[in-house]
PDB file of C-alpha atoms in Angstrom:
ATOM      1  CA  MET A  23     -34.211 -33.745  38.545  1.00 44.00           C
ATOM      2  CA  MET A  24     -34.600 -30.701  36.286  1.00 44.00           C
ATOM      3  CA  SER A  25     -31.038 -31.001  35.028  1.00 49.00           C
ATOM      4  CA  ASP A  26     -31.537 -34.697  34.086  1.00 48.00           C
ATOM      5  CA  LEU A  27     -34.736 -33.806  32.249  1.00 43.00           C
ATOM      6  CA  ALA A  28     -32.986 -30.987  30.404  1.00 47.00           C
ATOM      7  CA  LEU A  29     -30.158 -33.298  29.376  1.00 44.00           C
ATOM      8  CA  ARG A  30     -32.645 -35.860  27.990  1.00 49.00           C
ATOM      9  CA  ARG A  31     -34.399 -33.135  25.932  1.00 49.00           C
ATOM     10  CA  ARG A  32     -31.190 -31.976  24.303  1.00 53.00           C
ATOM     11  CA  GLY A  33     -30.903 -32.998  20.712  1.00 56.00           C
ATOM     12  CA  PRO A  34     -27.982 -34.608  18.869  1.00 61.00           C
ATOM     13  CA  LEU A  35     -26.907 -31.217  17.487  1.00 56.00           C
ATOM     14  CA  SER A  36     -26.387 -29.807  20.979  1.00 64.00           C
ATOM     15  CA  SER A  37     -24.410 -32.880  21.978  1.00 64.00           C
ATOM     16  CA  LEU A  38     -22.242 -32.527  18.895  1.00 61.00           C
ATOM     17  CA  LEU A  39     -21.601 -28.852  19.639  1.00 63.00           C
ATOM     18  CA  ASP A  40     -20.643 -29.707  23.211  1.00 66.00           C
ATOM     19  CA  ALA A  41     -18.251 -32.384  21.997  1.00 66.00           C
ATOM     20  CA  VAL A  42     -16.600 -29.954  19.594  1.00 64.00           C
ATOM     21  CA  TYR A  43     -16.395 -27.219  22.220  1.00 64.00           C
ATOM     22  CA  ARG A  44     -14.689 -29.522  24.721  1.00 71.00           C
ATOM     23  CA  ARG A  45     -11.870 -30.197  22.234  1.00 70.00           C
ATOM     24  CA  PRO A  46     -10.004 -26.894  21.674  1.00 72.00           C
ATOM     25  CA  ARG A  47      -8.111 -28.045  18.598  1.00 74.00           C
ATOM     26  CA  LEU A  48     -11.216 -29.405  16.929  1.00 70.00           C
ATOM     27  CA  PHE A  49     -13.114 -26.219  17.838  1.00 69.00           C
ATOM     28  CA  LEU A  50     -10.339 -24.088  16.309  1.00 72.00           C
ATOM     29  CA  ALA A  51     -10.334 -26.226  13.156  1.00 74.00           C
ATOM     30  CA  VAL A  52     -14.096 -25.784  12.743  1.00 72.00           C
ATOM     31  CA  LEU A  53     -13.791 -22.008  13.176  1.00 76.00           C
ATOM     32  CA  LEU A  54     -10.952 -21.718  10.656  1.00 79.00           C
ATOM     33  CA  ALA A  55     -12.325 -24.165   8.084  1.00 79.00           C
ATOM     34  CA  ALA A  56     -14.328 -21.637   6.052  1.00 80.00           C
ATOM     35  CA  PRO A  57     -11.670 -18.855   5.987  1.00 81.00           C
ATOM     36  CA  LEU A  58      -8.888 -21.328   5.172  1.00 81.00           C
ATOM     37  CA  LEU A  59     -11.001 -22.860   2.414  1.00 82.00           C
ATOM     38  CA  TRP A  60     -11.583 -19.412   0.938  1.00 80.00           C
ATOM     39  CA  LEU A  61      -7.902 -18.510   1.255  1.00 77.00           C
ATOM     40  CA  GLY A  62      -6.672 -21.810  -0.145  1.00 77.00           C
ATOM     41  CA  VAL A  63      -9.085 -22.297  -3.010  1.00 79.00           C
ATOM     42  CA  VAL A  64     -10.135 -18.830  -4.105  1.00 79.00           C
ATOM     43  CA  TYR A  65      -7.158 -16.624  -3.236  1.00 79.00           C
ATOM     44  CA  LEU A  66      -4.137 -18.926  -3.504  1.00 81.00           C
ATOM     45  CA  GLY A  67      -5.793 -20.864  -6.308  1.00 82.00           C
ATOM     46  CA  SER A  68      -6.196 -17.712  -8.370  1.00 81.00           C
ATOM     47  CA  LEU A  69      -2.550 -16.778  -7.732  1.00 82.00           C
ATOM     48  CA  PHE A  70      -1.335 -20.168  -8.899  1.00 85.00           C
ATOM     49  CA  ALA A  71      -3.585 -19.888 -11.956  1.00 84.00           C
ATOM     50  CA  LEU A  72      -2.070 -16.481 -12.627  1.00 83.00           C
ATOM     51  CA  LEU A  73       1.437 -17.903 -12.337  1.00 86.00           C
ATOM     52  CA  ALA A  74       0.532 -20.771 -14.677  1.00 87.00           C
ATOM     53  CA  GLN A  75      -0.823 -18.320 -17.263  1.00 87.00           C
ATOM     54  CA  SER A  76       2.541 -16.543 -17.330  1.00 86.00           C
ATOM     55  CA  PHE A  77       4.177 -19.702 -18.681  1.00 89.00           C
ATOM     56  CA  PHE A  78       1.891 -19.758 -21.727  1.00 85.00           C
ATOM     57  CA  SER A  79       2.433 -17.668 -24.831  1.00 83.00           C
ATOM     58  CA  LEU A  80       0.455 -15.727 -27.409  1.00 81.00           C
ATOM     59  CA  ASP A  81       0.575 -16.755 -31.033  1.00 77.00           C
ATOM     60  CA  ASP A  82       1.553 -13.597 -32.910  1.00 74.00           C
ATOM     61  CA  PHE A  83      -0.232 -14.645 -36.104  1.00 75.00           C
ATOM     62  CA  SER A  84      -3.594 -15.833 -34.781  1.00 74.00           C
ATOM     63  CA  GLY A  85      -3.682 -14.024 -31.435  1.00 72.00           C
ATOM     64  CA  VAL A  86      -4.648 -17.295 -29.715  1.00 79.00           C
ATOM     65  CA  ILE A  87      -3.106 -18.292 -26.386  1.00 81.00           C
ATOM     66  CA  VAL A  88      -0.863 -21.355 -26.784  1.00 81.00           C
ATOM     67  CA  ARG A  89      -1.325 -23.373 -23.598  1.00 83.00           C
ATOM     68  CA  GLU A  90       2.047 -25.058 -23.629  1.00 83.00           C
ATOM     69  CA  PHE A  91       4.831 -24.526 -21.137  1.00 86.00           C
ATOM     70  CA  THR A  92       7.304 -21.933 -22.375  1.00 85.00           C
ATOM     71  CA  LEU A  93       9.596 -19.234 -20.986  1.00 87.00           C
ATOM     72  CA  SER A  94       9.126 -16.968 -23.996  1.00 86.00           C
ATOM     73  CA  THR A  95       6.696 -14.700 -22.120  1.00 86.00           C
ATOM     74  CA  TRP A  96       9.230 -14.174 -19.332  1.00 91.00           C
ATOM     75  CA  VAL A  97      11.906 -13.474 -21.925  1.00 89.00           C
ATOM     76  CA  GLN A  98       9.548 -10.897 -23.411  1.00 88.00           C
ATOM     77  CA  LEU A  99       9.075  -9.418 -19.925  1.00 88.00           C
ATOM     78  CA  MET A 100      12.838  -8.828 -19.738  1.00 90.00           C
ATOM     79  CA  ALA A 101      12.751  -6.618 -22.843  1.00 89.00           C
ATOM     80  CA  PRO A 102      14.152  -3.101 -22.207  1.00 90.00           C
ATOM     81  CA  ALA A 103      10.756  -1.415 -22.573  1.00 89.00           C
ATOM     82  CA  ASN A 104       9.148  -3.739 -20.028  1.00 89.00           C
ATOM     83  CA  LEU A 105      12.092  -3.472 -17.627  1.00 91.00           C
ATOM     84  CA  ASP A 106      11.717   0.308 -17.787  1.00 92.00           C
ATOM     85  CA  VAL A 107       8.119  -0.070 -16.618  1.00 91.00           C
ATOM     86  CA  ILE A 108       9.185  -2.230 -13.665  1.00 92.00           C
ATOM     87  CA  ILE A 109      12.068   0.043 -12.657  1.00 93.00           C
ATOM     88  CA  ARG A 110       9.911   3.175 -12.999  1.00 92.00           C
ATOM     89  CA  THR A 111       7.195   1.688 -10.781  1.00 93.00           C
ATOM     90  CA  VAL A 112       9.565   0.427  -8.087  1.00 94.00           C
ATOM     91  CA  LEU A 113      11.434   3.743  -8.005  1.00 94.00           C
ATOM     92  CA  MET A 114       8.197   5.731  -7.726  1.00 94.00           C
ATOM     93  CA  SER A 115       6.964   3.414  -4.950  1.00 94.00           C
ATOM     94  CA  ALA A 116      10.202   3.854  -3.010  1.00 94.00           C
ATOM     95  CA  LEU A 117      10.166   7.651  -3.369  1.00 95.00           C
ATOM     96  CA  VAL A 118       6.525   7.888  -2.284  1.00 95.00           C
ATOM     97  CA  THR A 119       7.234   5.665   0.728  1.00 95.00           C
ATOM     98  CA  VAL A 120      10.203   7.775   1.866  1.00 95.00           C
ATOM     99  CA  ALA A 121       8.332  11.054   1.343  1.00 95.00           C
ATOM    100  CA  ASP A 122       5.251   9.820   3.220  1.00 94.00           C
ATOM    101  CA  ALA A 123       7.434   8.618   6.118  1.00 94.00           C
ATOM    102  CA  ILE A 124       9.095  12.041   6.364  1.00 94.00           C
ATOM    103  CA  MET A 125       5.736  13.853   6.306  1.00 94.00           C
ATOM    104  CA  ALA A 126       3.941  11.381   8.576  1.00 93.00           C
ATOM    105  CA  PHE A 127       6.472  11.244  11.402  1.00 92.00           C
ATOM    106  CA  PRO A 128       6.046  14.772  12.830  1.00 91.00           C
ATOM    107  CA  ILE A 129       2.261  14.543  12.508  1.00 91.00           C
ATOM    108  CA  ALA A 130       2.189  11.155  14.234  1.00 91.00           C
ATOM    109  CA  TYR A 131       4.663  12.305  16.881  1.00 89.00           C
ATOM    110  CA  TYR A 132       2.509  15.283  17.814  1.00 88.00           C
ATOM    111  CA  ALA A 133      -0.601  13.103  17.990  1.00 87.00           C
ATOM    112  CA  ALA A 134       1.127  10.450  20.113  1.00 85.00           C
ATOM    113  CA  ARG A 135       3.004  12.705  22.564  1.00 83.00           C
ATOM    114  CA  TYR A 136       0.946  15.882  22.863  1.00 84.00           C
ATOM    115  CA  ALA A 137      -2.614  15.475  21.545  1.00 81.00           C
ATOM    116  CA  ARG A 138      -5.160  14.688  24.246  1.00 82.00           C
ATOM    117  CA  GLY A 139      -8.929  14.474  24.481  1.00 81.00           C
ATOM    118  CA  PRO A 140     -10.789  16.446  21.795  1.00 84.00           C
ATOM    119  CA  MET A 141      -7.535  17.247  20.013  1.00 85.00           C
ATOM    120  CA  LYS A 142      -6.734  13.550  19.549  1.00 83.00           C
ATOM    121  CA  ALA A 143     -10.269  12.936  18.303  1.00 86.00           C
ATOM    122  CA  ALA A 144      -9.803  15.767  15.813  1.00 87.00           C
ATOM    123  CA  PHE A 145      -6.502  14.196  14.731  1.00 86.00           C
ATOM    124  CA  TYR A 146      -8.146  10.870  13.912  1.00 85.00           C
ATOM    125  CA  LEU A 147     -10.994  12.671  12.160  1.00 87.00           C
ATOM    126  CA  LEU A 148      -8.667  14.743   9.972  1.00 88.00           C
ATOM    127  CA  VAL A 149      -6.471  11.747   9.099  1.00 87.00           C
ATOM    128  CA  MET A 150      -9.374   9.432   8.300  1.00 87.00           C
ATOM    129  CA  MET A 151     -11.610  11.952   6.530  1.00 87.00           C
ATOM    130  CA  PRO A 152      -9.778  11.765   3.163  1.00 84.00           C
ATOM    131  CA  LEU A 153     -10.357   8.011   3.182  1.00 85.00           C
ATOM    132  CA  TRP A 154     -14.122   8.555   3.329  1.00 86.00           C
ATOM    133  CA  SER A 155     -14.295  10.454   0.052  1.00 84.00           C
ATOM    134  CA  SER A 156     -14.246   8.916  -3.402  1.00 86.00           C
ATOM    135  CA  TYR A 157     -10.830   7.854  -4.640  1.00 87.00           C
ATOM    136  CA  LEU A 158     -11.565   9.028  -8.189  1.00 89.00           C
ATOM    137  CA  VAL A 159     -12.913  12.380  -7.001  1.00 90.00           C
ATOM    138  CA  LYS A 160      -9.677  13.050  -5.115  1.00 91.00           C
ATOM    139  CA  VAL A 161      -7.504  12.119  -8.095  1.00 92.00           C
ATOM    140  CA  TYR A 162      -9.498  14.241 -10.544  1.00 91.00           C
ATOM    141  CA  ALA A 163      -9.466  17.132  -8.062  1.00 92.00           C
ATOM    142  CA  TRP A 164      -5.680  16.949  -7.948  1.00 92.00           C
ATOM    143  CA  LYS A 165      -5.568  16.879 -11.740  1.00 92.00           C
ATOM    144  CA  LEU A 166      -7.416  20.213 -11.759  1.00 91.00           C
ATOM    145  CA  ILE A 167      -5.246  21.634  -8.980  1.00 91.00           C
ATOM    146  CA  LEU A 168      -2.004  20.717 -10.755  1.00 90.00           C
ATOM    147  CA  ALA A 169      -3.122  21.765 -14.235  1.00 88.00           C
ATOM    148  CA  ARG A 170      -1.471  24.749 -15.917  1.00 85.00           C
ATOM    149  CA  GLU A 171      -4.628  26.755 -15.227  1.00 84.00           C
ATOM    150  CA  GLY A 172      -4.929  25.333 -11.705  1.00 84.00           C
ATOM    151  CA  ILE A 173      -4.837  27.069  -8.358  1.00 88.00           C
ATOM    152  CA  ASP A 174      -1.172  26.243  -7.756  1.00 86.00           C
ATOM    153  CA  THR A 175      -0.113  28.127 -10.885  1.00 86.00           C
ATOM    154  CA  TRP A 176      -2.405  31.019  -9.945  1.00 88.00           C
ATOM    155  CA  VAL A 177      -0.936  31.274  -6.422  1.00 89.00           C
ATOM    156  CA  LEU A 178       2.657  31.097  -7.669  1.00 87.00           C
ATOM    157  CA  ASP A 179       1.880  33.762 -10.275  1.00 87.00           C
ATOM    158  CA  LYS A 180       0.407  36.072  -7.593  1.00 88.00           C
ATOM    159  CA  ILE A 181       3.504  35.788  -5.384  1.00 91.00           C
ATOM    160  CA  GLY A 182       5.908  36.126  -8.311  1.00 87.00           C
ATOM    161  CA  LEU A 183       7.215  32.550  -8.341  1.00 87.00           C
ATOM    162  CA  LYS A 184       5.688  31.355 -11.606  1.00 88.00           C
ATOM    163  CA  PRO A 185       9.082  31.652 -13.415  1.00 89.00           C
ATOM    164  CA  LEU A 186      10.434  29.174 -10.836  1.00 90.00           C
ATOM    165  CA  LEU A 187       7.646  26.734 -11.692  1.00 88.00           C
ATOM    166  CA  ASP A 188       8.328  27.174 -15.420  1.00 88.00           C
ATOM    167  CA  TRP A 189      12.010  26.467 -14.807  1.00 90.00           C
ATOM    168  CA  TYR A 190      11.154  23.345 -12.826  1.00 89.00           C
ATOM    169  CA  LEU A 191       8.796  22.063 -15.522  1.00 88.00           C
ATOM    170  CA  SER A 192      11.540  22.552 -18.119  1.00 88.00           C
ATOM    171  CA  LEU A 193      13.803  20.069 -16.331  1.00 87.00           C
ATOM    172  CA  PRO A 194      14.190  16.687 -18.051  1.00 86.00           C
ATOM    173  CA  VAL A 195      12.483  13.574 -16.622  1.00 82.00           C
ATOM    174  CA  ILE A 196      10.713  15.278 -13.681  1.00 85.00           C
ATOM    175  CA  GLY A 197       9.245  18.157 -15.704  1.00 83.00           C
ATOM    176  CA  GLY A 198       6.530  18.332 -18.345  1.00 83.00           C
ATOM    177  CA  PRO A 199       3.895  20.577 -19.919  1.00 87.00           C
ATOM    178  CA  SER A 200       2.353  21.053 -16.461  1.00 86.00           C
ATOM    179  CA  LEU A 201       2.487  19.457 -13.043  1.00 88.00           C
ATOM    180  CA  SER A 202      -0.573  17.382 -13.921  1.00 88.00           C
ATOM    181  CA  ALA A 203       1.320  15.877 -16.871  1.00 87.00           C
ATOM    182  CA  SER A 204       4.635  15.101 -15.173  1.00 88.00           C
ATOM    183  CA  TYR A 205       6.288  12.610 -12.862  1.00 90.00           C
ATOM    184  CA  THR A 206       6.163  15.246 -10.140  1.00 91.00           C
ATOM    185  CA  GLY A 207       2.373  15.451 -10.347  1.00 91.00           C
ATOM    186  CA  THR A 208       2.051  11.672 -10.140  1.00 92.00           C
ATOM    187  CA  PHE A 209       4.384  11.676  -7.135  1.00 94.00           C
ATOM    188  CA  ILE A 210       2.396  14.408  -5.345  1.00 93.00           C
ATOM    189  CA  VAL A 211      -0.929  12.626  -5.800  1.00 94.00           C
ATOM    190  CA  PHE A 212       0.497   9.276  -4.696  1.00 94.00           C
ATOM    191  CA  CYS A 213       1.917  10.892  -1.549  1.00 94.00           C
ATOM    192  CA  TYR A 214      -1.387  12.567  -0.711  1.00 94.00           C
ATOM    193  CA  VAL A 215      -3.599   9.534  -1.292  1.00 93.00           C
ATOM    194  CA  TRP A 216      -1.494   7.053   0.717  1.00 93.00           C
ATOM    195  CA  LEU A 217      -0.312   9.380   3.512  1.00 93.00           C
ATOM    196  CA  PRO A 218      -2.971   8.261   6.060  1.00 92.00           C
ATOM    197  CA  TYR A 219      -1.771   4.672   5.684  1.00 92.00           C
ATOM    198  CA  MET A 220       1.644   5.813   6.911  1.00 93.00           C
ATOM    199  CA  ILE A 221       0.476   8.155   9.682  1.00 92.00           C
ATOM    200  CA  LEU A 222      -1.642   5.657  11.613  1.00 90.00           C
ATOM    201  CA  PRO A 223       0.966   2.847  12.042  1.00 90.00           C
ATOM    202  CA  VAL A 224       3.659   5.383  12.973  1.00 91.00           C
ATOM    203  CA  GLN A 225       1.354   7.033  15.494  1.00 91.00           C
ATOM    204  CA  ALA A 226       0.497   3.651  17.030  1.00 88.00           C
ATOM    205  CA  ALA A 227       4.209   2.768  17.294  1.00 88.00           C
ATOM    206  CA  LEU A 228       5.055   6.115  18.901  1.00 89.00           C
ATOM    207  CA  GLU A 229       2.324   5.677  21.501  1.00 87.00           C
ATOM    208  CA  ARG A 230       3.976   2.416  22.559  1.00 86.00           C
ATOM    209  CA  VAL A 231       7.284   4.156  23.279  1.00 83.00           C
ATOM    210  CA  PRO A 232       7.523   4.229  27.109  1.00 82.00           C
ATOM    211  CA  GLY A 233       7.630   7.749  28.462  1.00 79.00           C
ATOM    212  CA  ASN A 234      10.036   6.737  31.245  1.00 82.00           C
ATOM    213  CA  LEU A 235      12.695   5.907  28.638  1.00 83.00           C
ATOM    214  CA  ILE A 236      12.500   9.452  27.283  1.00 81.00           C
ATOM    215  CA  GLU A 237      12.686  10.842  30.823  1.00 80.00           C
ATOM    216  CA  ALA A 238      15.640   8.586  31.627  1.00 86.00           C
ATOM    217  CA  SER A 239      17.446   9.775  28.522  1.00 83.00           C
ATOM    218  CA  ALA A 240      16.939  13.398  29.582  1.00 80.00           C
ATOM    219  CA  ASP A 241      18.059  12.612  33.147  1.00 78.00           C
ATOM    220  CA  LEU A 242      21.272  11.112  31.783  1.00 80.00           C
ATOM    221  CA  GLY A 243      22.044  14.372  30.015  1.00 81.00           C
ATOM    222  CA  ALA A 244      21.070  13.478  26.449  1.00 80.00           C
ATOM    223  CA  SER A 245      19.889  16.305  24.247  1.00 82.00           C
ATOM    224  CA  GLN A 246      16.501  16.189  22.543  1.00 81.00           C
ATOM    225  CA  GLY A 247      18.184  15.313  19.265  1.00 82.00           C
ATOM    226  CA  ALA A 248      20.145  12.462  20.848  1.00 85.00           C
ATOM    227  CA  THR A 249      17.004  11.175  22.560  1.00 84.00           C
ATOM    228  CA  PHE A 250      15.174  11.198  19.245  1.00 83.00           C
ATOM    229  CA  ARG A 251      17.979   9.413  17.387  1.00 84.00           C
ATOM    230  CA  HIS A 252      18.813   6.789  19.988  1.00 84.00           C
ATOM    231  CA  VAL A 253      15.513   6.191  21.805  1.00 85.00           C
ATOM    232  CA  ILE A 254      12.412   7.353  19.937  1.00 85.00           C
ATOM    233  CA  LEU A 255      13.365   6.596  16.329  1.00 86.00           C
ATOM    234  CA  PRO A 256      14.654   3.022  16.900  1.00 86.00           C
ATOM    235  CA  LEU A 257      11.539   2.101  18.896  1.00 86.00           C
ATOM    236  CA  ALA A 258       9.181   3.720  16.384  1.00 87.00           C
ATOM    237  CA  PHE A 259      10.989   2.436  13.292  1.00 88.00           C
ATOM    238  CA  PRO A 260       8.927  -0.816  13.093  1.00 87.00           C
ATOM    239  CA  GLY A 261       5.853   1.422  12.750  1.00 88.00           C
ATOM    240  CA  VAL A 262       7.501   3.271   9.855  1.00 90.00           C
ATOM    241  CA  VAL A 263       8.247  -0.061   8.180  1.00 90.00           C
ATOM    242  CA  ALA A 264       4.667  -1.202   8.815  1.00 89.00           C
ATOM    243  CA  GLY A 265       3.339   1.959   7.163  1.00 91.00           C
ATOM    244  CA  SER A 266       5.749   1.490   4.279  1.00 92.00           C
ATOM    245  CA  ILE A 267       4.150  -1.886   3.533  1.00 91.00           C
ATOM    246  CA  PHE A 268       0.923  -0.068   2.696  1.00 91.00           C
ATOM    247  CA  THR A 269       2.393   2.898   0.828  1.00 93.00           C
ATOM    248  CA  PHE A 270       4.863   0.803  -1.157  1.00 94.00           C
ATOM    249  CA  SER A 271       2.434  -1.961  -2.132  1.00 92.00           C
ATOM    250  CA  LEU A 272      -0.452   0.396  -2.950  1.00 92.00           C
ATOM    251  CA  THR A 273       1.771   2.536  -5.177  1.00 93.00           C
ATOM    252  CA  LEU A 274       3.248  -0.576  -6.770  1.00 91.00           C
ATOM    253  CA  GLY A 275      -0.122  -1.856  -7.962  1.00 87.00           C
ATOM    254  CA  ASP A 276      -2.047   1.348  -8.655  1.00 89.00           C
ATOM    255  CA  TYR A 277      -2.942   2.112 -12.264  1.00 87.00           C
ATOM    256  CA  ILE A 278      -5.606   4.813 -11.909  1.00 90.00           C
ATOM    257  CA  ILE A 279      -3.452   7.683 -10.617  1.00 92.00           C
ATOM    258  CA  PRO A 280      -0.783   7.366 -13.367  1.00 91.00           C
ATOM    259  CA  GLN A 281      -3.546   7.128 -15.952  1.00 90.00           C
ATOM    260  CA  ILE A 282      -5.191  10.378 -14.809  1.00 91.00           C
ATOM    261  CA  VAL A 283      -2.225  12.398 -13.508  1.00 90.00           C
ATOM    262  CA  GLY A 284       1.161  12.157 -15.206  1.00 82.00           C
ATOM    263  CA  GLY A 285       2.753  11.615 -18.569  1.00 77.00           C
ATOM    264  CA  SER A 286       2.346   8.830 -21.094  1.00 76.00           C
ATOM    265  CA  GLN A 287       4.842   6.483 -19.432  1.00 83.00           C
ATOM    266  CA  TYR A 288       3.405   3.197 -18.181  1.00 85.00           C
ATOM    267  CA  TYR A 289       3.510   1.789 -14.658  1.00 89.00           C
ATOM    268  CA  LEU A 290       3.003  -1.853 -13.709  1.00 88.00           C
ATOM    269  CA  GLY A 291      -0.739  -1.551 -13.150  1.00 85.00           C
ATOM    270  CA  GLN A 292      -1.199   0.194 -16.476  1.00 87.00           C
ATOM    271  CA  ALA A 293       0.924  -2.426 -18.234  1.00 87.00           C
ATOM    272  CA  VAL A 294      -1.268  -5.221 -16.849  1.00 86.00           C
ATOM    273  CA  TYR A 295      -4.419  -3.365 -17.885  1.00 84.00           C
ATOM    274  CA  ALA A 296      -3.105  -2.633 -21.369  1.00 84.00           C
ATOM    275  CA  GLN A 297      -1.839  -6.159 -22.038  1.00 82.00           C
ATOM    276  CA  GLN A 298      -4.988  -7.831 -20.749  1.00 79.00           C
ATOM    277  CA  GLY A 299      -7.629  -5.412 -21.982  1.00 72.00           C
ATOM    278  CA  THR A 300      -6.218  -3.766 -25.101  1.00 68.00           C
ATOM    279  CA  ALA A 301      -3.627  -6.134 -26.518  1.00 67.00           C
ATOM    280  CA  GLY A 302      -5.294  -9.335 -25.316  1.00 76.00           C
ATOM    281  CA  ASN A 303      -1.910 -10.735 -24.296  1.00 82.00           C
ATOM    282  CA  ILE A 304      -3.026 -12.468 -21.117  1.00 86.00           C
ATOM    283  CA  PRO A 305       0.242 -14.424 -20.578  1.00 87.00           C
ATOM    284  CA  LEU A 306       2.292 -11.219 -20.598  1.00 87.00           C
ATOM    285  CA  ALA A 307      -0.288  -9.503 -18.378  1.00 87.00           C
ATOM    286  CA  ALA A 308       0.010 -12.434 -15.960  1.00 88.00           C
ATOM    287  CA  ALA A 309       3.802 -12.140 -15.988  1.00 88.00           C
ATOM    288  CA  PHE A 310       3.523  -8.430 -15.221  1.00 89.00           C
ATOM    289  CA  SER A 311       1.109  -9.268 -12.385  1.00 88.00           C
ATOM    290  CA  VAL A 312       3.530 -11.748 -10.839  1.00 89.00           C
ATOM    291  CA  VAL A 313       6.281  -9.111 -10.626  1.00 90.00           C
ATOM    292  CA  PRO A 314       4.712  -7.014  -7.790  1.00 89.00           C
ATOM    293  CA  ILE A 315       3.849 -10.229  -5.936  1.00 88.00           C
ATOM    294  CA  LEU A 316       7.502 -11.285  -6.016  1.00 90.00           C
ATOM    295  CA  ILE A 317       8.672  -7.799  -5.055  1.00 91.00           C
ATOM    296  CA  MET A 318       6.258  -7.638  -2.107  1.00 89.00           C
ATOM    297  CA  GLY A 319       7.282 -11.142  -1.029  1.00 88.00           C
ATOM    298  CA  VAL A 320      10.881  -9.965  -0.688  1.00 89.00           C
ATOM    299  CA  TYR A 321       9.769  -6.684   0.900  1.00 89.00           C
ATOM    300  CA  LEU A 322       7.592  -8.422   3.499  1.00 88.00           C
ATOM    301  CA  THR A 323      10.443 -10.772   4.388  1.00 86.00           C
ATOM    302  CA  PHE A 324      12.682  -7.836   5.289  1.00 85.00           C
ATOM    303  CA  ALA A 325       9.784  -6.013   6.988  1.00 83.00           C
ATOM    304  CA  ARG A 326       9.141  -9.043   9.191  1.00 82.00           C
ATOM    305  CA  LYS A 327      12.774  -9.104  10.295  1.00 80.00           C
ATOM    306  CA  LEU A 328      12.514  -5.418  11.227  1.00 75.00           C
ATOM    307  CA  GLY A 329       9.473  -6.118  13.456  1.00 70.00           C
ATOM    308  CA  ALA A 330       6.923  -4.395  11.227  1.00 69.00           C
ATOM    309  CA  PHE A 331       4.223  -7.017  11.823  1.00 69.00           C
ATOM    310  CA  ASP A 332       4.330  -6.332  15.568  1.00 67.00           C
ATOM    311  CA  ALA A 333       3.541  -2.664  14.827  1.00 59.00           C
ATOM    312  CA  LEU A 334       0.475  -3.346  12.682  1.00 59.00           C
TER     313      LEU A 334
END
């Protein structure tokens, strides 16, 4: 009696919700409608608009964008100076990714295999803490640390190694007036800022390595080095690739660190900023912006084949 009365009092909205809930596919479509609309219209739409802009050109005389299909902007992108920017950025991204993987692995391995209780909590706190501070504050702090009057020069001078630093800074390409105005300084800051993004995926992958496989390897007479090479590293490698997605892509698109720490050479992010903001050449800025998207598309394809998405 009470249930019949309750059913009669239910409004059309409740009946509609019940009908949607009873159909799983319709319920899923309703849940995903808003995110897919945002992704399709706002995100993908802006990317397609960006790609379309790269096929326009800038009139050199009037400075007005000519909205006619042309490949002249892409031909301009292939100029030696612009190719140098692309190669420099990709090379720096690759070096930062490799360096972060080398530094992150022992830290992540210790946290995954040995840290327990309060020590593991301290590990997460120490890894995440740099992410809680201001990005600009960290970069400017490194600029002061790496300056010629910075603490690194002072320490090396106290221990008698300042001539070694002077010799290093005199080397072509990697050297400069100081570490804060060299490729090396840019590399150091990139490695520091993005290191947590490599540690956490590697640590998560190492925690999924079954302990009985390591014990079985030892029981079969394998040395610790052989166990690491043939058991631990292959199983944890998808986590390294997952972390590399973050370090590589973040370095590829960053323009603040090279602008504050490093020489006068441009990176992709700086080139986009300069062409769009200073030169007003939006088609060329759009072409520069498409380059990291294409590079990351290829990178993600290989990362997917290596199982990186399962480690995220």
